[in-house]
mmCIF file of C-alpha atoms in Angstrom:
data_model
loop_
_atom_site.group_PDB
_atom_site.id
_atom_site.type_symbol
_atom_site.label_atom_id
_atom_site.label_comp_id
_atom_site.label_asym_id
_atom_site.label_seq_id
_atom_site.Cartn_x
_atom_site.Cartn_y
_atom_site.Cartn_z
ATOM 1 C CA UNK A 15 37.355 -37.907 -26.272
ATOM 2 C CA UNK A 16 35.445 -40.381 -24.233
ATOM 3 C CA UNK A 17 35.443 -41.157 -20.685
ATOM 4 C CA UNK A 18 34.665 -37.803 -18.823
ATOM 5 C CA UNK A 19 36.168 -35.884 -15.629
ATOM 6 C CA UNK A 20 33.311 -37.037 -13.403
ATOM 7 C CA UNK A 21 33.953 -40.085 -10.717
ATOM 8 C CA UNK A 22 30.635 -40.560 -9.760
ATOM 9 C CA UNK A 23 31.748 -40.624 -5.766
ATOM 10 C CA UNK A 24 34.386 -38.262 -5.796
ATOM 11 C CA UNK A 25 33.256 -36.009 -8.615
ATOM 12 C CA UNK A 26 36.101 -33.876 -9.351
ATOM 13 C CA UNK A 27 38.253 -34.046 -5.852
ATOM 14 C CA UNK A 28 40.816 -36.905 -6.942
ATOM 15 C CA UNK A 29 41.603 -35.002 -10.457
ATOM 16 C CA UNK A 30 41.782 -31.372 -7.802
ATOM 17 C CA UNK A 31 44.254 -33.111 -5.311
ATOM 18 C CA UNK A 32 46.639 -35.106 -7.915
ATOM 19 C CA UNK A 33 46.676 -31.832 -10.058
ATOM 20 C CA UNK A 34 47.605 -30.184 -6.436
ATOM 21 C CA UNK A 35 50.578 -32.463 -5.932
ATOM 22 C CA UNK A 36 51.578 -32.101 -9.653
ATOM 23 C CA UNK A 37 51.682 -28.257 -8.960
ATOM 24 C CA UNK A 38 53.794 -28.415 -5.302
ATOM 25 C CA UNK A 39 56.001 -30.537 -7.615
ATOM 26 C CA UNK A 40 56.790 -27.635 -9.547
ATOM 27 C CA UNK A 41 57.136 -25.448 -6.408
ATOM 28 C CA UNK A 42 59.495 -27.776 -5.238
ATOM 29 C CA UNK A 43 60.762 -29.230 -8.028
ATOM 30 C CA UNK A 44 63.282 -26.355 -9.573
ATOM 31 C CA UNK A 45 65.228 -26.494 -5.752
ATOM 32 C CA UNK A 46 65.611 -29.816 -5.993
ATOM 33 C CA UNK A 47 67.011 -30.391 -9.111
ATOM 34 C CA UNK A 48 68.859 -26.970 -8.931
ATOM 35 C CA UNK A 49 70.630 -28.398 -5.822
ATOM 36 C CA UNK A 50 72.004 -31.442 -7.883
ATOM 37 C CA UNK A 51 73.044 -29.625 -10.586
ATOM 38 C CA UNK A 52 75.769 -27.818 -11.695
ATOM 39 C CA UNK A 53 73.756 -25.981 -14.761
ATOM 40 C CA UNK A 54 71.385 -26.630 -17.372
ATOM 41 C CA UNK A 55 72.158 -26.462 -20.927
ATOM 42 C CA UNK A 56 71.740 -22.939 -22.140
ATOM 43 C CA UNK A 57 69.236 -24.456 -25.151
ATOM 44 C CA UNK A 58 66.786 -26.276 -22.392
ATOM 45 C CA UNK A 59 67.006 -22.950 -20.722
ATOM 46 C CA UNK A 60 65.817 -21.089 -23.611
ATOM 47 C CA UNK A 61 63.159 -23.699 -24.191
ATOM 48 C CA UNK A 62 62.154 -23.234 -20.203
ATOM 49 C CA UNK A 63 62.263 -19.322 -20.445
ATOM 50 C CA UNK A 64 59.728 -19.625 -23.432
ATOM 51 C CA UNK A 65 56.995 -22.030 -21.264
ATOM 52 C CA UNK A 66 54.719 -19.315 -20.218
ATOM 53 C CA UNK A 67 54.777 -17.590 -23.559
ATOM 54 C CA UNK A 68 54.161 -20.867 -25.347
ATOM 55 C CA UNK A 69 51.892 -22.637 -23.371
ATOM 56 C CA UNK A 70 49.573 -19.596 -22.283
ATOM 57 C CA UNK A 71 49.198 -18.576 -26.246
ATOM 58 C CA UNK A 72 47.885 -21.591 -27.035
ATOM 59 C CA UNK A 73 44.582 -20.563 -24.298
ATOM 60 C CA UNK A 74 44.187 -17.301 -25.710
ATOM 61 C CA UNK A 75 44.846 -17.781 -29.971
ATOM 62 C CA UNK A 76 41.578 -20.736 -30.746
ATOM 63 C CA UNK A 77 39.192 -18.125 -29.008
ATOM 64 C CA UNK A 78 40.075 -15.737 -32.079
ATOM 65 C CA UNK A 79 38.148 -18.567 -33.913
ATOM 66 C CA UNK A 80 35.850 -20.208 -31.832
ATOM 67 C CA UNK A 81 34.578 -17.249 -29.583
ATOM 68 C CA UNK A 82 32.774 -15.199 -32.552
ATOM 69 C CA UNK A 83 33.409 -12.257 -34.897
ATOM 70 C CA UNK A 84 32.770 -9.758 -31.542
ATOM 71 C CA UNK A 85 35.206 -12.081 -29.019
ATOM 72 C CA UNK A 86 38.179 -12.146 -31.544
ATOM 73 C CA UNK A 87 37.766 -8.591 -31.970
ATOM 74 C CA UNK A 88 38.083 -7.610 -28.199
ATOM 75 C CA UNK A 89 40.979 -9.410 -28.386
ATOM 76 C CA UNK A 90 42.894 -8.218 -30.904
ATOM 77 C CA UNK A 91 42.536 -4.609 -29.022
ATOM 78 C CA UNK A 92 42.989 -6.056 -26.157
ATOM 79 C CA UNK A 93 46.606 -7.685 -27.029
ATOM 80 C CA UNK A 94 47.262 -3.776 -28.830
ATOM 81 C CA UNK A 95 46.438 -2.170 -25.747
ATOM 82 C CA UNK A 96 48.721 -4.310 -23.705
ATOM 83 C CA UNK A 97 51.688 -3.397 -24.555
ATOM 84 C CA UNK A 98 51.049 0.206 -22.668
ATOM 85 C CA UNK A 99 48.301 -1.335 -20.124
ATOM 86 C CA UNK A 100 48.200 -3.443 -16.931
ATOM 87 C CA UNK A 101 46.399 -6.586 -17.123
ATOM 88 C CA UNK A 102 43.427 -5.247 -15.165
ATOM 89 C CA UNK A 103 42.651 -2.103 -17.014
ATOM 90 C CA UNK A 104 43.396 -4.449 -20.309
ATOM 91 C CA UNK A 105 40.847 -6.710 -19.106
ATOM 92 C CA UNK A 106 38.084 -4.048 -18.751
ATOM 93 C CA UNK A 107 38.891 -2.822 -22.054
ATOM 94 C CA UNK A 108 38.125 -5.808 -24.159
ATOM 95 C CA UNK A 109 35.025 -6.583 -21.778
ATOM 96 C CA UNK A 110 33.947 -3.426 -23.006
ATOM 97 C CA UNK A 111 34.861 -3.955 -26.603
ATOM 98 C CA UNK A 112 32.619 -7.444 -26.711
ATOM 99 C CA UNK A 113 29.738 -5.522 -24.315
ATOM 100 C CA UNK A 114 30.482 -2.185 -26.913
ATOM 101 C CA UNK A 115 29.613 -4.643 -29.809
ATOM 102 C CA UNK A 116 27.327 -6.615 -28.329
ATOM 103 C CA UNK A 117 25.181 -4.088 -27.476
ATOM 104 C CA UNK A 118 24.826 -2.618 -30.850
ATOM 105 C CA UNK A 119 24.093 -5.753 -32.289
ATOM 106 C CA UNK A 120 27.514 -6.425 -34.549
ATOM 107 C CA UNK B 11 57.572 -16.191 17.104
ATOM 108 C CA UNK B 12 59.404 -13.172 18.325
ATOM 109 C CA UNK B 13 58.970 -9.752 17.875
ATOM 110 C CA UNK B 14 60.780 -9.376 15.346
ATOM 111 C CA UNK B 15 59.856 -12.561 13.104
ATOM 112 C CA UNK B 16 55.973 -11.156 14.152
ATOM 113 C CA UNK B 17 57.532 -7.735 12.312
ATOM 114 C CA UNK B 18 59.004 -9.186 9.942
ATOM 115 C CA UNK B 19 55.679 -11.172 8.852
ATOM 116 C CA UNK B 20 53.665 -8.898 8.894
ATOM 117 C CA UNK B 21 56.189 -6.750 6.526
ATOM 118 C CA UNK B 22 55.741 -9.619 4.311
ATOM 119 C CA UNK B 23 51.961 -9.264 4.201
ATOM 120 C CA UNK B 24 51.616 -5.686 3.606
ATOM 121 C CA UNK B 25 54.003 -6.350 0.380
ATOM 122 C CA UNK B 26 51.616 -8.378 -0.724
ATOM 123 C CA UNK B 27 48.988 -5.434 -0.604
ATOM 124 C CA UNK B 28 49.401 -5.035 -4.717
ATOM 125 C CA UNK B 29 49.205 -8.507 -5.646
ATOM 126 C CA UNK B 30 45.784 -9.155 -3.417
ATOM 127 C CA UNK B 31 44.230 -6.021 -5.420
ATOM 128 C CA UNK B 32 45.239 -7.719 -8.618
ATOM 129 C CA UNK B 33 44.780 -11.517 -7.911
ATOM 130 C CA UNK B 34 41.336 -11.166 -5.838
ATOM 131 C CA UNK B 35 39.283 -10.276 -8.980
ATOM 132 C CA UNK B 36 40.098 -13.217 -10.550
ATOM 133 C CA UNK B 37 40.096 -15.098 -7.388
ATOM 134 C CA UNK B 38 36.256 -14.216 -7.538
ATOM 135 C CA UNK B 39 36.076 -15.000 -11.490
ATOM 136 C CA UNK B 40 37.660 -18.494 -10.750
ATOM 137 C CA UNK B 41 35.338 -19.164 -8.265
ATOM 138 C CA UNK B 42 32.070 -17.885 -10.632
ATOM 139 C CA UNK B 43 33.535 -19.621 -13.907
ATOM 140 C CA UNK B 44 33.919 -22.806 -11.532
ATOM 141 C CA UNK B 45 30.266 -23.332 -10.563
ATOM 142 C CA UNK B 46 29.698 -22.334 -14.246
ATOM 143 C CA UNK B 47 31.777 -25.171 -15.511
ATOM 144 C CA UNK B 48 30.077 -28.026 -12.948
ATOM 145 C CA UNK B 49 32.403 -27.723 -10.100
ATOM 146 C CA UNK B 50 30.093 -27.644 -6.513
ATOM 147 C CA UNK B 51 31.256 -24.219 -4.027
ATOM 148 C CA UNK B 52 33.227 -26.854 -2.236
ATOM 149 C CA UNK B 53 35.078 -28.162 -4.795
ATOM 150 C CA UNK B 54 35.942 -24.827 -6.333
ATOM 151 C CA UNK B 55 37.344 -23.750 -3.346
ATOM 152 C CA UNK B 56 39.393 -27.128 -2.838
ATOM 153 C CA UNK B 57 41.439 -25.852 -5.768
ATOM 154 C CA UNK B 58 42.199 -22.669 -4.488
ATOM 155 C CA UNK B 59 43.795 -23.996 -1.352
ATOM 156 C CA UNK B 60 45.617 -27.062 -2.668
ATOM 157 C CA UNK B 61 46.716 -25.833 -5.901
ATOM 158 C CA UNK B 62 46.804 -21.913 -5.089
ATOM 159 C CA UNK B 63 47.992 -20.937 -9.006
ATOM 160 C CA UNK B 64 45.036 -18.817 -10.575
ATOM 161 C CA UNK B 65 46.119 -19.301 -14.332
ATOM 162 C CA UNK B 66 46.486 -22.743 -14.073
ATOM 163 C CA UNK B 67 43.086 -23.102 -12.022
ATOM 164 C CA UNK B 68 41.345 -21.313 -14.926
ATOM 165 C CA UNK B 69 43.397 -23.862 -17.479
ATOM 166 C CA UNK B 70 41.688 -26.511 -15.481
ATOM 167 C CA UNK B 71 38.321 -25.344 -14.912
ATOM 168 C CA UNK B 72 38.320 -24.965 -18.815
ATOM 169 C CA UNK B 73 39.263 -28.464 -19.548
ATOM 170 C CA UNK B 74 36.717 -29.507 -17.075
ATOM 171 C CA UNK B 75 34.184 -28.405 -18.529
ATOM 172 C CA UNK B 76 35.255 -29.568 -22.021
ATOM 173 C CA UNK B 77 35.047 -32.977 -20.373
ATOM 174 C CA UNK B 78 38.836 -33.592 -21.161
ATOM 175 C CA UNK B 79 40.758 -37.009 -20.124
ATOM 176 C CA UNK B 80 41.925 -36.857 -16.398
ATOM 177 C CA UNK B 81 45.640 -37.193 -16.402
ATOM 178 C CA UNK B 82 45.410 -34.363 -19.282
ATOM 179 C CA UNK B 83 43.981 -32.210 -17.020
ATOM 180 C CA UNK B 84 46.666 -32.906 -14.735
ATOM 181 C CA UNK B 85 49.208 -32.426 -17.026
ATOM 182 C CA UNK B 86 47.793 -29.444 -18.301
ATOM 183 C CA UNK B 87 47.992 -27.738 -15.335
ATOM 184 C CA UNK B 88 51.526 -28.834 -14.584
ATOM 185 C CA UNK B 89 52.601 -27.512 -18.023
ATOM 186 C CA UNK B 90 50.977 -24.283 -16.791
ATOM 187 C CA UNK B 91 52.744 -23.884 -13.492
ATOM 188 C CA UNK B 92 56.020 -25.547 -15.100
ATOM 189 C CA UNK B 93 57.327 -22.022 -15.109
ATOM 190 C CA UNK B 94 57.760 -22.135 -10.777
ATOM 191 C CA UNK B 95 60.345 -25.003 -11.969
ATOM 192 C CA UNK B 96 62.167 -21.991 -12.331
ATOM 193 C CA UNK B 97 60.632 -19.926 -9.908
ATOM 194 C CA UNK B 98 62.298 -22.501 -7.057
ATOM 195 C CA UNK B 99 65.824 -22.969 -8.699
ATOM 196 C CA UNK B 100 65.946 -19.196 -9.156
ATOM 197 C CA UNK B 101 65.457 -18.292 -5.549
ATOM 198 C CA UNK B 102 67.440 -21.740 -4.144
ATOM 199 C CA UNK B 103 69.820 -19.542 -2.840
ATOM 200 C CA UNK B 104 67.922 -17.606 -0.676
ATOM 201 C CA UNK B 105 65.836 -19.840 1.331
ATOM 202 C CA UNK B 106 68.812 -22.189 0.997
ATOM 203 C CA UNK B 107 68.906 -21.113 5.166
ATOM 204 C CA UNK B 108 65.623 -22.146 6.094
ATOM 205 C CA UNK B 109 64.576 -25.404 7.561
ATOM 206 C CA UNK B 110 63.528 -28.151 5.510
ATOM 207 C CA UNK B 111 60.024 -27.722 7.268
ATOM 208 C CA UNK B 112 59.873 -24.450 6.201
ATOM 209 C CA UNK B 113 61.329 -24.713 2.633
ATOM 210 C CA UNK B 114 58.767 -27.484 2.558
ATOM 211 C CA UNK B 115 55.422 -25.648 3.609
ATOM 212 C CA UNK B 116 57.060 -21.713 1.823
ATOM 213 C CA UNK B 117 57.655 -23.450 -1.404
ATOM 214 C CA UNK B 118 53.409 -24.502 -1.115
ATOM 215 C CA UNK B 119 53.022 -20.636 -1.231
ATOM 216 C CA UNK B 120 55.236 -19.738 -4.312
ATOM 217 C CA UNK B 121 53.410 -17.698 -6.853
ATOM 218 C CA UNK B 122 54.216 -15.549 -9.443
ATOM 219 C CA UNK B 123 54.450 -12.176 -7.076
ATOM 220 C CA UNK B 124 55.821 -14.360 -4.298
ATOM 221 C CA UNK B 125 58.944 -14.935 -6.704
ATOM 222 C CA UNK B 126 59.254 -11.615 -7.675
ATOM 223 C CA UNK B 127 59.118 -9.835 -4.691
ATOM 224 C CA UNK B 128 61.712 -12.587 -2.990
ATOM 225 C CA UNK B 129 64.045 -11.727 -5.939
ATOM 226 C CA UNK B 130 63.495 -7.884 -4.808
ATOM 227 C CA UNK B 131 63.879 -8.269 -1.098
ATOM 228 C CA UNK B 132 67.076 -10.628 -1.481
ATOM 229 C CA UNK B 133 68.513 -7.602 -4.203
ATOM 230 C CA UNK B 134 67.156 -4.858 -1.299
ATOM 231 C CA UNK B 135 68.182 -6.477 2.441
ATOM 232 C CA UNK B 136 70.583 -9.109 1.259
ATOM 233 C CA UNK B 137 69.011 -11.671 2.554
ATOM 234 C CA UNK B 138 65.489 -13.283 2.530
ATOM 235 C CA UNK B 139 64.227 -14.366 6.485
ATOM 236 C CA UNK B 140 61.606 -17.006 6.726
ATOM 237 C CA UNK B 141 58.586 -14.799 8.400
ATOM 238 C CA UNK B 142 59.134 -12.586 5.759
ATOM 239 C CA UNK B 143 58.601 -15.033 3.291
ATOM 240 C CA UNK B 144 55.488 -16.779 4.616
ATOM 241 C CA UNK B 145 54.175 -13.327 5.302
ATOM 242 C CA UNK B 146 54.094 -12.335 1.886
ATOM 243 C CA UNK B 147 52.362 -16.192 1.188
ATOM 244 C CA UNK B 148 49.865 -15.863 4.033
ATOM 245 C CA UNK B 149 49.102 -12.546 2.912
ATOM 246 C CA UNK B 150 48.151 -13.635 -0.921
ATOM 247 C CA UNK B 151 46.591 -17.293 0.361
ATOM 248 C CA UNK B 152 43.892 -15.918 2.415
ATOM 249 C CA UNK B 153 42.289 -13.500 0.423
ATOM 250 C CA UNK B 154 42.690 -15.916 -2.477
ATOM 251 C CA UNK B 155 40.801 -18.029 -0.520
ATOM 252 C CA UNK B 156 38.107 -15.337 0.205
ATOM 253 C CA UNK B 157 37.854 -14.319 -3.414
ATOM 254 C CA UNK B 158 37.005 -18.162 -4.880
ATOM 255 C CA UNK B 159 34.456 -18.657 -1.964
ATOM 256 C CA UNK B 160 32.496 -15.474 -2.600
ATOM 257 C CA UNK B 161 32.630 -16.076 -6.490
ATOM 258 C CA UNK B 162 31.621 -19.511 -6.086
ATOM 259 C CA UNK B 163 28.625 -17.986 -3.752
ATOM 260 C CA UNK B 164 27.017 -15.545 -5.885
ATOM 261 C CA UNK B 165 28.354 -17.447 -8.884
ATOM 262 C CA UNK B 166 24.264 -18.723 -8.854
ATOM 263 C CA UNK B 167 23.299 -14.698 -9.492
ATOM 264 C CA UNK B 168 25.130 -14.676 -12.901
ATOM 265 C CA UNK B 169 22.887 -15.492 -15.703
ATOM 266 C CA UNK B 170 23.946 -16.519 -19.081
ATOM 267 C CA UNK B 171 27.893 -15.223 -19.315
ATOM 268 C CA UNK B 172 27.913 -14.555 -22.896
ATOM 269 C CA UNK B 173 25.135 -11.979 -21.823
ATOM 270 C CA UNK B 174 27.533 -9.757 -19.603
ATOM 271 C CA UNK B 175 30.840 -10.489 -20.846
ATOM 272 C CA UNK B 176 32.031 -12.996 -19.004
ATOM 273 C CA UNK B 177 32.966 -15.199 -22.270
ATOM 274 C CA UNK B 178 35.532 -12.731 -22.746
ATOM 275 C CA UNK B 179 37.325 -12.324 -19.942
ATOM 276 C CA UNK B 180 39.244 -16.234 -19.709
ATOM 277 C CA UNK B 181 41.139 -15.463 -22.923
ATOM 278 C CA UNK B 182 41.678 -11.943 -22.386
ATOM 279 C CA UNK B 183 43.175 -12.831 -18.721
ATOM 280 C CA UNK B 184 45.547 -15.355 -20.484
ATOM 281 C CA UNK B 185 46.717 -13.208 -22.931
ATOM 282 C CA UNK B 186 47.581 -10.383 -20.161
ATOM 283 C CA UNK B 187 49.505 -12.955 -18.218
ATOM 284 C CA UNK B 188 50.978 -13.345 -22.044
ATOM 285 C CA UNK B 189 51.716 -9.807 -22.277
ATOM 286 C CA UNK B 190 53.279 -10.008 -19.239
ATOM 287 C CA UNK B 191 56.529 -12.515 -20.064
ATOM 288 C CA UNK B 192 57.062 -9.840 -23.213
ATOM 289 C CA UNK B 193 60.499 -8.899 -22.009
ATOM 290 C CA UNK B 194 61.020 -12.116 -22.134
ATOM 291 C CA UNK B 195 63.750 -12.939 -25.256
ATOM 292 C CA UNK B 196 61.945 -14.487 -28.456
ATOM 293 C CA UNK B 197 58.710 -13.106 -27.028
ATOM 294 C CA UNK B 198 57.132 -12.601 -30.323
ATOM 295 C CA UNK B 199 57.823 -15.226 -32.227
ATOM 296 C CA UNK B 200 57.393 -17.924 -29.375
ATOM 297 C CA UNK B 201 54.029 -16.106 -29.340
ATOM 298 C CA UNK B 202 52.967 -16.197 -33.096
ATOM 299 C CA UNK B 203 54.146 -19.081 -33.565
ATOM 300 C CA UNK B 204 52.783 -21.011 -30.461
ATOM 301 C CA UNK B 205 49.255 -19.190 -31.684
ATOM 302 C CA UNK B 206 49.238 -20.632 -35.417
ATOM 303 C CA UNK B 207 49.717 -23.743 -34.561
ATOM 304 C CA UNK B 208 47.919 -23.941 -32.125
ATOM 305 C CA UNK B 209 44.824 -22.853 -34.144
ATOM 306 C CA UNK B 210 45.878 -25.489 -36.801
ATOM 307 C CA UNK B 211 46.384 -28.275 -34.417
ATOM 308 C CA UNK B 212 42.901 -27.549 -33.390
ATOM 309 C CA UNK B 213 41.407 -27.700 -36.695
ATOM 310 C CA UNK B 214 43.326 -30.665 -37.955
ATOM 311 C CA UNK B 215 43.587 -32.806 -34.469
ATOM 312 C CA UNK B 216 41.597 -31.335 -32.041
ATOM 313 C CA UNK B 217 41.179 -29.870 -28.686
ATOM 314 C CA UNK B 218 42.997 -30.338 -26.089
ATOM 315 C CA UNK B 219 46.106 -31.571 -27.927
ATOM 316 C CA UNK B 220 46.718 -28.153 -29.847
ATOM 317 C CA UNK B 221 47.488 -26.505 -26.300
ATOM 318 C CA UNK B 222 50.608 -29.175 -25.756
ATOM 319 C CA UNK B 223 51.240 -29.157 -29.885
ATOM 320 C CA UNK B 224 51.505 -25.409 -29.766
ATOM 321 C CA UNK B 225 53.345 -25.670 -26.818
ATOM 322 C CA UNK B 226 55.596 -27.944 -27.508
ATOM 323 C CA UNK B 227 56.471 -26.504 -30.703
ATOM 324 C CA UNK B 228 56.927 -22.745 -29.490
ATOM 325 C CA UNK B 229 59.331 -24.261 -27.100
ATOM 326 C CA UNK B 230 61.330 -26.076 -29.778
ATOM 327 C CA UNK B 231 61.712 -22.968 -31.339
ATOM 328 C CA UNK B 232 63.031 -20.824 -28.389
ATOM 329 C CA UNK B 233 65.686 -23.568 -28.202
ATOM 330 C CA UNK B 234 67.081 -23.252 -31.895
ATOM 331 C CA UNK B 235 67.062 -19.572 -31.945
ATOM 332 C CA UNK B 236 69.858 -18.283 -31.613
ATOM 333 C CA UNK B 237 71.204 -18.433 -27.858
ATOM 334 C CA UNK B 238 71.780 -14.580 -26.223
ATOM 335 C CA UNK B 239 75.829 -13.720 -25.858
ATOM 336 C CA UNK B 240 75.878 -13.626 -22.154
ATOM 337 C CA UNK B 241 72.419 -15.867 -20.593
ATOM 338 C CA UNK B 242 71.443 -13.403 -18.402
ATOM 339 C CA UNK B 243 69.073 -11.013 -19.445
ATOM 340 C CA UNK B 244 65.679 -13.036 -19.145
ATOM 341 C CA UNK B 245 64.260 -12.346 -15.258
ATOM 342 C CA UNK B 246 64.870 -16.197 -14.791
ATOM 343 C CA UNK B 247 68.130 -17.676 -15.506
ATOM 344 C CA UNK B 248 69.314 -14.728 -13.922
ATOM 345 C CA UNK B 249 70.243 -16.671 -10.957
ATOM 346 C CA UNK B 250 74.605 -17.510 -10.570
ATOM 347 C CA UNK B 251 74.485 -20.750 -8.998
ATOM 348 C CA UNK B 252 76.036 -21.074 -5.437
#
């Protein structure tokens, strides 16, 4: 992977402030275009609609390998229980699964 | 500001009241898992008020401290916030009547809630008035703001974050912002299969490419399932162009 985030002057404040822009780009960025167009093709707008789906799944599935036996199993219940709970209370419950199994040593 | 844009904004900010319960935990969690990942207290809470989008800040604090290229980073967090692409074009219409100075510097504030709850108000009143609108974003920005500088803070007082948890809690808050889009048509499958692959790109390429492969790919398949009879049914594309 190579050269790393650091700049040895600005540590991480250039990366923070372009990654700023490219998010007010975004903000921006659908009234622009929206205002020049008459539609978008119903396909690309299926392909848009699935973005946060897609693209947040991808954060969440590796940890069912990488974070251990007790992390992959607070997850699984967690994604169960979410269907009927609010992200908060969902969050509490697979802390306490991993701190549950943690605590008797699984 | 008159009385009644002072009304109005304040109206704005008490709507808010729900997503400041919600947001400020992780606000605080950014902040902690920021310090944790080599960012100083300043830079942490840099983030939080010029990019003001908590998943994406966590996407980034992640790939910081995997050491990840630069302009990935970037573009990692613009694939994350890609969604308020939407977000804007959906809600064109009703701040089509505000100045460009004020579309310029309301559109900063957009979140998730923000869109919502314009979508709401323009269904409720008709119409969406400027102090209304930045009272909403004031009213999320500054306890953000709060949140990430106390986390940062006592960031120092958490030990090792396996230890209590905190390992847990990154995934666990993407996949409830995952749960969240599951009215969302092709939910599951855009879901499964973003996951797989996502796992195999990591395995077979490595990180960080299996978040865009798996992205990329989930995407691909939303747009050759088959297309719903009438396009209006996801919260999004509900908008009917001017």
């Amino acid at each position: 992977m190579g050269s790393g985030t650091m700049n040895a002057t600005f540590g991480y404040v250039p990366v923070i402030l372009l990654a700023a822009l490219a998010t007010y780009a975004t903000r921006i960025g659908g009234y622009l275009i929206v205002r020049r167009f008459e539609r978008l093709p119903p396909r690309l707008m299926a392909a848009l609609d699935a973005v946060p789906a897609a693209v947040l799944s991808t954060l969440v599935a590796p940890a069912l390998i990488t974070g251990g036996r007790d992390a992959a199993i607070a997850i699984v219940v967690a994604f169960l229980a979410g269907f009927r709970l609010a992200p908060v209370p969902m969050l509490l419950l697979g802390w306490a699964v991993v701190m549950g199994l943690r605590q008797i040593g699984f | 500001m008159t009385d009644t844009a002072a009304h109005e904004f304040w109206r704005g900010a008490r709507k808010a009241l729900p997503a400041i319960l919600s947001a400020c935990p992780f606000g605080a969690l950014f902040g902690a898992l920021a310090v944790d990942n080599g960012l100083s207290i300043s830079e942490a809470m840099l983030m939080s008020a010029t990019v003001f989008a908590g998943a994406s800040q966590m996407v980034g604090i992640e790939l910081f401290g995997q050491k990840v290229q630069p302009w990935l980073i970037v573009l990692s967090i613009f694939a994350v916030n890609f969604r308020m692409v939407l977000y804007s074009a959906s809600i064109a219409r009703h701040i089509a009547h505000f100045s460009r100075a004020q579309k310029a510097f309301g559109l900063f504030l957009l979140t998730d809630p923000h869109y919502a709850e314009t979508e709401r108000r323009a269904d409720a009143t008709g119409r969406v008035r400027f102090p209304w609108f930045l009272g909403y974003g004031i009213g999320l920005y500054v306890p953000w703001q709060i949140a990430t500088a106390l986390g940062a803070v006592f960031a120092g007082l958490i030990g090792n974050p396996a230890a209590i948890g905190l390992d847990v809690l990154l995934p666990i808050y993407f996949l409830s912002l995952v749960m969240g889009f599951r009215q969302r048509r092709n939910w599951l499958p855009v879901v499964a299969t973003a996951s797989v692959v996502s796992v195999l790109a990591l395995k077979v390429v490595g990180s960080p490419w299996h978040v865009s492969i798996g992205a990329v790919v989930g995407m691909v398949l939303a747009a050759c399932l088959p297309l719903p009879a009438e396009e209006k049914d996801s919260a999004i594309s509900k908008d009917h162009r001017n």
